């Protein structure tokens, strides 16, 4: 990029709008040209790429705002990526550029353990300056040759790969194919109408059991009634069955002395709803931590609701259903 006066690069919020609009259009035209070669970078000539970079340098002289600077940065990124693609596709003679071959030639040039008669001659140096007595690599010889091409100060860096080149052979990926006989697929068990009716009947049966037990005990603490201290899952089921009784108005829920209590009652009639009675919903968060805290707080050692046997699926096996 040519020398630019830093004062000319100052931010100017009052830059002419028409000039900014034209500048953005020119940047977008350059970017569209680069994008046209993304799929085929070989079709973009070096001179054409250089001309587009020179045009971008001239446009940069007019950049006074962040939006135009962003377009310039985007174009330079695209141009650098295109240059990197062309470098990777670079050809030497009739073949592609071989990095391994280049390293071998470079090692030979630095006398990598070769005999003196096999060392290539250097046009601008005397043979006596070349290291033929040892197998060490003469990096100074490469440095003196590079000075003729560049005056840039050398920097420390790491070499990419060893000098001893070994051809890498990719091992074949052998995959063992498992026959269909080696495994057995698990299919979902189809639910029949009889299974659904059986589940509904079991729920109705359990709801009636809870109603009879609560009617026998009278007003009872909610947690003492539903919690099974030996089975968290059945405690959740008890709350589920109790919710049907509360929904139908057969069980009432109240809070006395900061404790929730439940008791049996008569379901409301149509006259009660006509007189202003409304239904209310209550959501209870119940997890294992609350279950354990309630057991300790109310010293629950025995379940008021009898332990129900574990139920199996419709087929009697542990399968998933669909």
Short mmCIF file of C-alpha atoms in Angstrom, two decimals:
data_model
loop_
_atom_site.label_atom_id
_atom_site.label_comp_id
_atom_site.label_asym_id
_atom_site.label_seq_id
_atom_site.Cartn_x
_atom_site.Cartn_y
_atom_site.Cartn_z
CA UNK A 1 0.00 0.00 0.00
CA UNK A 2 1.43 3.47 -0.87
CA UNK A 3 2.38 5.97 1.83
CA UNK A 4 -0.67 7.67 3.31
CA UNK A 5 -0.78 10.80 5.42
CA UNK A 6 -2.29 9.81 8.79
CA UNK A 7 -4.19 13.10 8.92
CA UNK A 8 -6.05 12.03 5.79
CA UNK A 9 -7.23 8.87 7.59
CA UNK A 10 -8.98 10.80 10.39
CA UNK A 11 -12.63 10.02 11.04
CA UNK A 12 -14.92 12.51 9.37
CA UNK A 13 -18.60 12.21 10.38
CA UNK A 14 -19.49 15.05 8.01
CA UNK A 15 -18.17 13.36 4.89
CA UNK A 16 -20.30 13.98 1.84
CA UNK A 17 -23.09 11.39 1.66
CA UNK A 18 -22.85 11.09 -2.11
CA UNK A 19 -19.11 10.44 -1.85
CA UNK A 20 -19.68 7.74 0.80
CA UNK A 21 -22.39 6.13 -1.32
CA UNK A 22 -20.12 6.03 -4.38
CA UNK A 23 -17.25 4.65 -2.29
CA UNK A 24 -19.38 1.81 -0.99
CA UNK A 25 -20.56 0.94 -4.51
CA UNK A 26 -16.97 0.77 -5.75
CA UNK A 27 -15.95 -1.51 -2.87
CA UNK A 28 -18.91 -3.80 -3.53
CA UNK A 29 -17.98 -4.01 -7.23
CA UNK A 30 -14.45 -5.11 -6.31
CA UNK A 31 -15.79 -7.66 -3.83
CA UNK A 32 -18.22 -9.06 -6.40
CA UNK A 33 -15.37 -9.62 -8.85
CA UNK A 34 -13.42 -11.60 -6.25
CA UNK A 35 -16.51 -13.61 -5.32
CA UNK A 36 -16.92 -14.58 -8.97
CA UNK A 37 -13.62 -16.49 -8.80
CA UNK A 38 -14.31 -18.33 -5.53
CA UNK A 39 -15.23 -21.56 -7.25
CA UNK A 40 -12.37 -21.38 -9.77
CA UNK A 41 -9.37 -19.44 -8.39
CA UNK A 42 -7.12 -20.60 -11.23
CA UNK A 43 -9.08 -18.44 -13.68
CA UNK A 44 -8.05 -15.28 -11.82
CA UNK A 45 -4.76 -13.95 -13.15
CA UNK A 46 -2.06 -12.50 -10.93
CA UNK A 47 -2.06 -9.20 -12.80
CA UNK A 48 -5.82 -8.91 -12.51
CA UNK A 49 -5.62 -9.55 -8.76
CA UNK A 50 -2.88 -6.94 -8.48
CA UNK A 51 -4.98 -4.40 -10.38
CA UNK A 52 -7.90 -4.94 -8.01
CA UNK A 53 -5.61 -4.47 -5.00
CA UNK A 54 -4.26 -1.23 -6.52
CA UNK A 55 -7.84 -0.04 -7.06
CA UNK A 56 -8.66 -0.82 -3.42
CA UNK A 57 -5.58 1.20 -2.33
CA UNK A 58 -6.87 4.20 -4.24
CA UNK A 59 -10.35 3.83 -2.74
CA UNK A 60 -8.84 3.63 0.73
CA UNK A 61 -7.57 7.18 0.35
CA UNK A 62 -11.21 8.35 0.56
CA UNK A 63 -12.25 6.20 3.54
CA UNK A 64 -13.38 8.41 6.44
CA UNK A 65 -15.94 6.23 8.23
CA UNK A 66 -16.20 2.80 9.90
CA UNK A 67 -18.69 1.40 7.36
CA UNK A 68 -16.35 2.02 4.44
CA UNK A 69 -13.38 0.71 6.47
CA UNK A 70 -15.31 -2.50 7.10
CA UNK A 71 -15.88 -2.94 3.36
CA UNK A 72 -12.16 -2.40 2.75
CA UNK A 73 -11.25 -4.99 5.38
CA UNK A 74 -13.71 -7.48 3.90
CA UNK A 75 -12.26 -7.04 0.42
CA UNK A 76 -8.65 -7.47 1.65
CA UNK A 77 -9.64 -10.66 3.47
CA UNK A 78 -11.22 -12.09 0.33
CA UNK A 79 -8.20 -11.09 -1.78
CA UNK A 80 -5.75 -12.68 0.68
CA UNK A 81 -7.76 -15.91 0.72
CA UNK A 82 -7.77 -15.94 -3.06
CA UNK A 83 -4.00 -15.39 -3.10
CA UNK A 84 -3.51 -18.29 -0.68
CA UNK A 85 -5.59 -20.57 -2.91
CA UNK A 86 -3.53 -19.65 -5.95
CA UNK A 87 -0.32 -20.29 -3.99
CA UNK A 88 -1.49 -23.76 -3.04
CA UNK A 89 -2.35 -24.46 -6.67
CA UNK A 90 1.01 -23.11 -7.87
CA UNK A 91 2.77 -25.29 -10.44
CA UNK A 92 6.46 -25.68 -11.17
CA UNK A 93 7.00 -26.61 -14.81
CA UNK A 94 4.51 -29.27 -15.78
CA UNK A 95 3.85 -30.61 -12.24
CA UNK A 96 2.42 -29.23 -9.05
CA UNK A 97 4.65 -27.75 -6.36
CA UNK A 98 5.92 -30.63 -4.21
CA UNK A 99 6.83 -29.51 -0.70
CA UNK A 100 8.66 -32.77 0.09
CA UNK A 101 10.80 -32.50 -3.01
CA UNK A 102 11.61 -28.88 -2.19
CA UNK A 103 12.80 -29.81 1.31
CA UNK A 104 15.01 -32.59 -0.08
CA UNK A 105 16.61 -30.19 -2.55
CA UNK A 106 17.07 -27.62 0.20
CA UNK A 107 18.79 -30.18 2.41
CA UNK A 108 21.10 -31.19 -0.42
CA UNK A 109 21.88 -27.56 -1.06
CA UNK A 110 22.97 -27.16 2.56
CA UNK A 111 25.16 -30.30 2.36
CA UNK A 112 23.03 -32.67 4.38
CA UNK A 113 25.73 -35.33 4.78
CA UNK A 114 26.52 -35.57 1.04
CA UNK A 115 29.92 -36.09 -0.49
CA UNK A 116 31.79 -33.13 -1.91
CA UNK A 117 31.40 -34.26 -5.49
CA UNK A 118 27.62 -34.47 -5.08
CA UNK A 119 27.25 -30.92 -3.74
CA UNK A 120 25.64 -28.61 -6.31
CA UNK A 121 27.81 -25.73 -7.40
CA UNK A 122 26.86 -22.18 -6.40
CA UNK A 123 27.42 -19.45 -8.94
CA UNK A 124 28.22 -16.57 -6.59
CA UNK A 125 30.41 -18.45 -4.07
CA UNK A 126 33.70 -20.26 -3.95
CA UNK A 127 33.62 -24.04 -3.35
CA UNK A 128 35.97 -23.58 -0.39
CA UNK A 129 33.26 -21.74 1.59
CA UNK A 130 30.97 -24.71 1.41
CA UNK A 131 30.90 -27.15 4.31
CA UNK A 132 32.03 -30.51 2.91
CA UNK A 133 33.77 -31.86 5.99
CA UNK A 134 30.78 -32.32 8.25
CA UNK A 135 27.17 -33.45 7.90
CA UNK A 136 25.77 -30.29 9.51
CA UNK A 137 23.36 -28.16 7.52
CA UNK A 138 24.90 -24.94 6.30
CA UNK A 139 22.11 -22.45 6.92
CA UNK A 140 24.42 -19.55 6.20
CA UNK A 141 24.60 -20.63 2.56
CA UNK A 142 20.81 -20.35 2.25
CA UNK A 143 20.93 -17.00 4.01
CA UNK A 144 23.49 -15.57 1.62
CA UNK A 145 21.38 -16.76 -1.30
CA UNK A 146 18.22 -15.23 0.19
CA UNK A 147 19.91 -11.85 0.68
CA UNK A 148 19.91 -11.43 -3.08
CA UNK A 149 16.12 -11.65 -3.11
CA UNK A 150 15.05 -9.91 0.11
CA UNK A 151 16.45 -7.47 2.65
CA UNK A 152 13.87 -8.29 5.29
CA UNK A 153 15.33 -9.06 8.71
CA UNK A 154 15.03 -12.81 9.45
CA UNK A 155 12.76 -13.82 12.32
CA UNK A 156 12.79 -16.86 14.56
CA UNK A 157 10.18 -19.45 13.67
CA UNK A 158 9.56 -23.19 13.74
CA UNK A 159 10.15 -25.55 10.85
CA UNK A 160 7.09 -27.40 9.66
CA UNK A 161 8.03 -31.07 9.71
CA UNK A 162 11.31 -33.04 9.80
CA UNK A 163 13.95 -33.00 7.10
CA UNK A 164 13.90 -36.78 6.80
CA UNK A 165 10.87 -37.40 4.64
CA UNK A 166 8.93 -40.60 5.01
CA UNK A 167 6.09 -41.44 2.72
CA UNK A 168 2.93 -41.78 4.75
CA UNK A 169 0.64 -44.59 3.78
CA UNK A 170 -2.93 -44.33 4.95
CA UNK A 171 -4.09 -47.56 6.47
CA UNK A 172 -7.24 -49.02 5.04
CA UNK A 173 -10.24 -48.45 7.22
CA UNK A 174 -11.58 -51.91 7.94
CA UNK A 175 -14.99 -51.95 9.46
CA UNK A 176 -16.53 -55.09 10.74
CA UNK A 177 -20.01 -55.44 9.49
CA UNK A 178 -22.44 -56.91 11.91
CA UNK A 179 -24.97 -59.23 10.45
CA UNK A 180 -28.63 -58.89 11.19
CA UNK A 181 -28.54 -62.16 13.08
CA UNK A 182 -26.03 -60.73 15.59
CA UNK A 183 -28.49 -58.37 17.18
CA UNK A 184 -32.18 -58.27 17.88
CA UNK A 185 -34.22 -55.15 17.39
CA UNK A 186 -36.56 -53.98 20.13
CA UNK A 187 -39.85 -52.81 18.76
CA UNK A 188 -42.46 -50.79 20.65
CA UNK A 189 -45.39 -52.72 22.02
CA UNK A 190 -48.68 -51.54 20.58
CA UNK A 191 -51.29 -50.55 23.13
CA UNK A 192 -54.71 -52.04 22.58
CA UNK A 193 -58.07 -50.63 23.65
CA UNK A 194 -58.25 -53.27 26.36
CA UNK A 195 -54.99 -51.99 27.86
CA UNK A 196 -56.30 -48.40 27.98
CA UNK A 197 -59.56 -49.46 29.55
CA UNK A 198 -57.68 -51.54 32.12
CA UNK A 199 -55.52 -48.54 33.06
CA UNK A 200 -58.60 -46.31 33.42
CA UNK A 201 -60.31 -48.90 35.62
CA UNK A 202 -57.22 -49.16 37.85
CA UNK A 203 -57.16 -45.36 38.28
CA UNK A 204 -60.88 -45.27 39.17
CA UNK A 205 -60.36 -48.09 41.66
CA UNK A 206 -57.47 -46.30 43.38
CA UNK A 207 -59.42 -43.04 43.55
CA UNK A 208 -62.29 -44.80 45.34
CA UNK A 209 -59.84 -46.40 47.78
CA UNK A 210 -58.41 -42.99 48.68
CA UNK A 211 -61.90 -41.55 49.18
CA UNK A 212 -62.91 -44.36 51.54
CA UNK A 213 -59.70 -44.02 53.59
CA UNK A 214 -60.04 -40.24 53.91
CA UNK A 215 -63.72 -40.55 54.83
CA UNK A 216 -62.74 -42.96 57.60
CA UNK A 217 -59.96 -40.74 59.06
CA UNK A 218 -61.74 -37.40 58.65
CA UNK A 219 -59.84 -34.13 58.41
CA UNK A 220 -56.17 -35.02 57.84
CA UNK A 221 -52.91 -33.30 57.09
CA UNK A 222 -52.29 -33.43 53.36
CA UNK A 223 -48.71 -34.75 53.60
CA UNK A 224 -49.55 -37.38 56.24
CA UNK A 225 -52.25 -38.70 53.93
CA UNK A 226 -50.50 -38.89 50.55
CA UNK A 227 -46.87 -39.62 51.50
CA UNK A 228 -45.61 -43.18 51.48
CA UNK A 229 -42.33 -43.01 53.46
CA UNK A 230 -40.98 -46.11 51.70
CA UNK A 231 -41.90 -45.29 48.08
CA UNK A 232 -41.57 -41.88 46.44
CA UNK A 233 -43.25 -43.02 43.20
CA UNK A 234 -46.39 -44.17 45.00
CA UNK A 235 -46.49 -40.88 46.89
CA UNK A 236 -46.69 -39.11 43.53
CA UNK A 237 -49.42 -41.52 42.43
CA UNK A 238 -51.39 -40.77 45.61
CA UNK A 239 -51.32 -37.04 44.83
CA UNK A 240 -52.45 -37.83 41.28
CA UNK A 241 -55.41 -39.91 42.48
CA UNK A 242 -56.33 -37.32 45.11
CA UNK A 243 -56.48 -34.61 42.43
CA UNK A 244 -59.52 -36.36 40.86
CA UNK A 245 -61.41 -36.18 44.15
CA UNK A 246 -60.60 -32.48 44.58
CA UNK A 247 -61.56 -31.78 40.97
CA UNK A 248 -64.95 -33.44 41.41
CA UNK A 249 -65.54 -31.53 44.67
CA UNK A 250 -65.62 -34.68 46.82
CA UNK A 251 -62.58 -33.54 48.83
CA UNK A 252 -61.92 -30.04 50.13
CA UNK A 253 -58.50 -28.41 50.61
CA UNK A 254 -57.89 -25.81 53.32
CA UNK A 255 -54.95 -24.30 55.24
CA UNK A 256 -55.21 -24.36 59.04
CA UNK A 257 -52.40 -23.09 61.27
CA UNK A 258 -50.07 -22.96 58.24
CA UNK A 259 -50.72 -26.65 57.48
CA UNK A 260 -52.62 -27.94 54.45
CA UNK A 261 -55.52 -30.20 55.43
CA UNK A 262 -58.02 -32.21 53.38
CA UNK A 263 -61.38 -33.74 54.21
CA UNK A 264 -64.38 -35.26 52.45
CA UNK A 265 -67.31 -33.08 51.53
CA UNK A 266 -70.42 -33.05 49.36
CA UNK A 267 -69.86 -32.09 45.71
CA UNK A 268 -71.17 -28.62 44.78
CA UNK A 269 -74.48 -28.37 42.93
CA UNK A 270 -75.54 -26.21 40.02
CA UNK A 271 -77.21 -23.85 42.51
CA UNK A 272 -73.88 -23.35 44.28
CA UNK A 273 -72.20 -22.34 41.00
CA UNK A 274 -75.17 -20.07 40.18
CA UNK A 275 -74.71 -18.41 43.58
CA UNK A 276 -71.14 -17.38 42.74
CA UNK A 277 -69.08 -20.48 43.54
CA UNK A 278 -66.08 -20.75 41.20
CA UNK A 279 -63.51 -23.46 40.57
CA UNK A 280 -59.88 -22.81 41.39
CA UNK A 281 -56.75 -24.67 40.34
CA UNK A 282 -53.70 -25.35 42.50
CA UNK A 283 -50.29 -26.53 41.25
CA UNK A 284 -48.05 -28.32 43.77
CA UNK A 285 -44.33 -28.81 43.26
CA UNK A 286 -43.38 -32.19 44.68
CA UNK A 287 -39.88 -33.67 44.34
CA UNK A 288 -37.76 -36.11 46.31
CA UNK A 289 -36.26 -33.33 48.43
CA UNK A 290 -39.72 -32.13 49.52
CA UNK A 291 -40.76 -35.77 50.05
CA UNK A 292 -37.83 -36.36 52.42
CA UNK A 293 -38.40 -33.05 54.26
CA UNK A 294 -42.08 -33.87 54.83
CA UNK A 295 -41.20 -37.32 56.22
CA UNK A 296 -38.80 -35.75 58.73
CA UNK A 297 -41.05 -32.79 59.60
CA UNK A 298 -44.22 -34.79 60.28
CA UNK A 299 -42.38 -37.94 61.47
CA UNK A 300 -44.18 -40.15 58.98
CA UNK A 301 -43.26 -43.81 59.55
CA UNK A 302 -46.25 -45.56 58.01
CA UNK A 303 -48.37 -44.83 54.96
CA UNK A 304 -52.08 -44.21 55.51
CA UNK A 305 -52.72 -45.56 51.99
CA UNK A 306 -51.77 -49.26 51.63
CA UNK A 307 -48.77 -50.12 49.46
CA UNK A 308 -49.89 -51.10 45.96
CA UNK A 309 -48.10 -53.91 44.08
CA UNK A 310 -45.81 -52.95 41.20
CA UNK A 311 -47.65 -52.92 37.92
CA UNK A 312 -46.28 -54.42 34.71
CA UNK A 313 -46.85 -53.38 31.14
CA UNK A 314 -49.56 -54.89 28.94
CA UNK A 315 -47.18 -57.63 27.74
CA UNK A 316 -45.62 -58.30 31.13
CA UNK A 317 -42.16 -57.24 29.85
CA UNK A 318 -40.13 -54.07 30.25
CA UNK A 319 -40.69 -52.45 26.87
CA UNK A 320 -41.54 -49.01 25.61
CA UNK A 321 -44.97 -48.43 24.22
CA UNK A 322 -46.30 -46.60 21.22
#
